[in-house]
């Protein structure tokens, strides 16, 4: 009480930023670790937003990937089954913990949704602890979550952080996992094997002509003309090649 409200807000913001910086350092260490510690949890706590949504609509939600956002938010991509995306959107956006939600694509068997989560998610808690999510699923009011940490992480601190916000959570497994080591040559070979000749030619022409520079040294239309193909064909080859490169690079165990 001796600290004025304004100073308290400044200190809280500073503490939050320091925590985010420490978590970012831990995640960077995790990227280069040969051995990681995998922690798995079960949840039935209705305060966990994906558990709550799965219970409300008797549906299933499966995480396909996450990206830490600004100001402690979490950009979560979730595959929805057995429920209407519109119904889930309406309920989710009514929650204070969800800043926004949108449809990425829909299919006969489900839909891919994007959520910007700011609170009330065990996933967010584990990311704030420096973890990297590898699995999250919620179905009919029950959830499971797995995250990887550097081997020397304080497991008790992680468990307590989760339990503080979600008392009905339980850590069910803890195990060390060794990662396979891939050389630069093996990485390039794995990528090269996935590209077609036309995709490789389009990608190399784009790179050498300054297409990826800023400002661009060439436009897609100029490159298409030089390669003797239509602009849509060039875009198709280039986009597929970029997708394969990103899939090879980002396939790091996270969904």
GROMACS .gro file of N, CA and C in nm, residues 50 53 59-65 76-89 101-115 138:
model
  117
   50UNK      N    1  -1.039  -2.380  -2.385
   50UNK     CA    2  -1.068  -2.485  -2.483
   50UNK      C    3  -1.144  -2.601  -2.419
   53UNK      N    4  -1.502  -2.466  -2.403
   53UNK     CA    5  -1.569  -2.469  -2.533
   53UNK      C    6  -1.605  -2.612  -2.573
   59UNK      N    7  -1.782  -3.095  -2.840
   59UNK     CA    8  -1.700  -3.104  -2.960
   59UNK      C    9  -1.556  -3.134  -2.922
   60UNK      N   10  -1.470  -3.142  -3.023
   60UNK     CA   11  -1.328  -3.162  -2.998
   60UNK      C   12  -1.248  -3.050  -3.064
   61UNK      N   13  -1.144  -3.005  -2.994
   61UNK     CA   14  -1.053  -2.903  -3.046
   61UNK      C   15  -0.911  -2.954  -3.031
   62UNK      N   16  -0.836  -2.948  -3.138
   62UNK     CA   17  -0.699  -2.999  -3.138
   62UNK      C   18  -0.605  -2.890  -3.188
   63UNK      N   19  -0.504  -2.862  -3.110
   63UNK     CA   20  -0.408  -2.759  -3.147
   63UNK      C   21  -0.323  -2.805  -3.265
   64UNK      N   22  -0.310  -2.718  -3.367
   64UNK     CA   23  -0.222  -2.748  -3.479
   64UNK      C   24  -0.095  -2.664  -3.475
   65UNK      N   25  -0.094  -2.557  -3.394
   65UNK     CA   26   0.026  -2.475  -3.382
   65UNK      C   27  -0.001  -2.351  -3.301
   76UNK      N   28  -0.320  -1.904  -3.132
   76UNK     CA   29  -0.341  -2.049  -3.134
   76UNK      C   30  -0.423  -2.088  -3.256
   77UNK      N   31  -0.374  -2.187  -3.329
   77UNK     CA   32  -0.446  -2.242  -3.444
   77UNK      C   33  -0.503  -2.377  -3.403
   78UNK      N   34  -0.634  -2.391  -3.415
   78UNK     CA   35  -0.705  -2.505  -3.357
   78UNK      C   36  -0.795  -2.569  -3.462
   79UNK      N   37  -0.792  -2.702  -3.468
   79UNK     CA   38  -0.881  -2.776  -3.557
   79UNK      C   39  -1.006  -2.815  -3.479
   80UNK      N   40  -1.122  -2.773  -3.529
   80UNK     CA   41  -1.250  -2.795  -3.464
   80UNK      C   42  -1.327  -2.904  -3.536
   81UNK      N   43  -1.384  -2.996  -3.458
   81UNK     CA   44  -1.470  -3.101  -3.513
   81UNK      C   45  -1.598  -3.111  -3.431
   82UNK      N   46  -1.707  -3.147  -3.501
   82UNK     CA   47  -1.836  -3.177  -3.438
   82UNK      C   48  -1.903  -3.054  -3.377
   83UNK      N   49  -1.879  -2.938  -3.433
   83UNK     CA   50  -1.947  -2.816  -3.388
   83UNK      C   51  -1.940  -2.711  -3.497
   84UNK      N   52  -2.033  -2.616  -3.493
   84UNK     CA   53  -2.035  -2.508  -3.590
   84UNK      C   54  -1.932  -2.402  -3.553
   85UNK      N   55  -1.846  -2.362  -3.647
   85UNK     CA   56  -1.749  -2.256  -3.616
   85UNK      C   57  -1.816  -2.127  -3.570
   86UNK      N   58  -1.931  -2.094  -3.629
   86UNK     CA   59  -2.000  -1.971  -3.589
   86UNK      C   60  -2.042  -1.975  -3.443
   87UNK      N   61  -2.094  -2.091  -3.399
   87UNK     CA   62  -2.135  -2.104  -3.259
   87UNK      C   63  -2.015  -2.092  -3.165
   88UNK      N   64  -1.905  -2.155  -3.204
   88UNK     CA   65  -1.784  -2.150  -3.121
   88UNK      C   66  -1.729  -2.008  -3.117
   89UNK      N   67  -1.730  -1.939  -3.234
   89UNK     CA   68  -1.683  -1.800  -3.238
   89UNK      C   69  -1.762  -1.712  -3.142
  101UNK      N   70  -1.118  -1.412  -3.274
  101UNK     CA   71  -1.122  -1.545  -3.332
  101UNK      C   72  -1.165  -1.531  -3.477
  102UNK      N   73  -1.112  -1.617  -3.564
  102UNK     CA   74  -1.151  -1.611  -3.704
  102UNK      C   75  -1.136  -1.748  -3.768
  103UNK      N   76  -1.208  -1.766  -3.878
  103UNK     CA   77  -1.203  -1.891  -3.954
  103UNK      C   78  -1.091  -1.884  -4.056
  104UNK      N   79  -1.004  -1.985  -4.055
  104UNK     CA   80  -0.898  -1.994  -4.156
  104UNK      C   81  -0.949  -2.069  -4.279
  105UNK      N   82  -1.003  -2.188  -4.257
  105UNK     CA   83  -1.062  -2.265  -4.367
  105UNK      C   84  -1.156  -2.369  -4.308
  106UNK      N   85  -1.250  -2.414  -4.388
  106UNK     CA   86  -1.344  -2.516  -4.343
  106UNK      C   87  -1.341  -2.634  -4.440
  107UNK      N   88  -1.379  -2.750  -4.390
  107UNK     CA   89  -1.383  -2.871  -4.470
  107UNK      C   90  -1.500  -2.956  -4.421
  108UNK      N   91  -1.524  -3.067  -4.489
  108UNK     CA   92  -1.636  -3.152  -4.450
  108UNK      C   93  -1.618  -3.211  -4.311
  109UNK      N   94  -1.493  -3.236  -4.273
  109UNK     CA   95  -1.468  -3.302  -4.145
  109UNK      C   96  -1.431  -3.205  -4.033
  110UNK      N   97  -1.433  -3.075  -4.059
  110UNK     CA   98  -1.399  -2.981  -3.951
  110UNK      C   99  -1.360  -2.845  -4.005
  111UNK      N  100  -1.298  -2.765  -3.919
  111UNK     CA  101  -1.258  -2.630  -3.959
  111UNK      C  102  -1.134  -2.589  -3.881
  112UNK      N  103  -1.049  -2.511  -3.947
  112UNK     CA  104  -0.929  -2.458  -3.883
  112UNK      C  105  -0.960  -2.316  -3.836
  113UNK      N  106  -0.944  -2.292  -3.705
  113UNK     CA  107  -0.974  -2.164  -3.645
  113UNK      C  108  -0.849  -2.100  -3.586
  114UNK      N  109  -0.853  -1.968  -3.578
  114UNK     CA  110  -0.745  -1.893  -3.514
  114UNK      C  111  -0.801  -1.819  -3.393
  115UNK      N  112  -0.734  -1.833  -3.279
  115UNK     CA  113  -0.772  -1.762  -3.158
  115UNK      C  114  -0.654  -1.679  -3.109
  138UNK      N  115  -0.878  -3.099  -2.657
  138UNK     CA  116  -0.989  -3.091  -2.562
  138UNK      C  117  -1.111  -3.154  -2.626
   0.00000   0.00000   0.00000
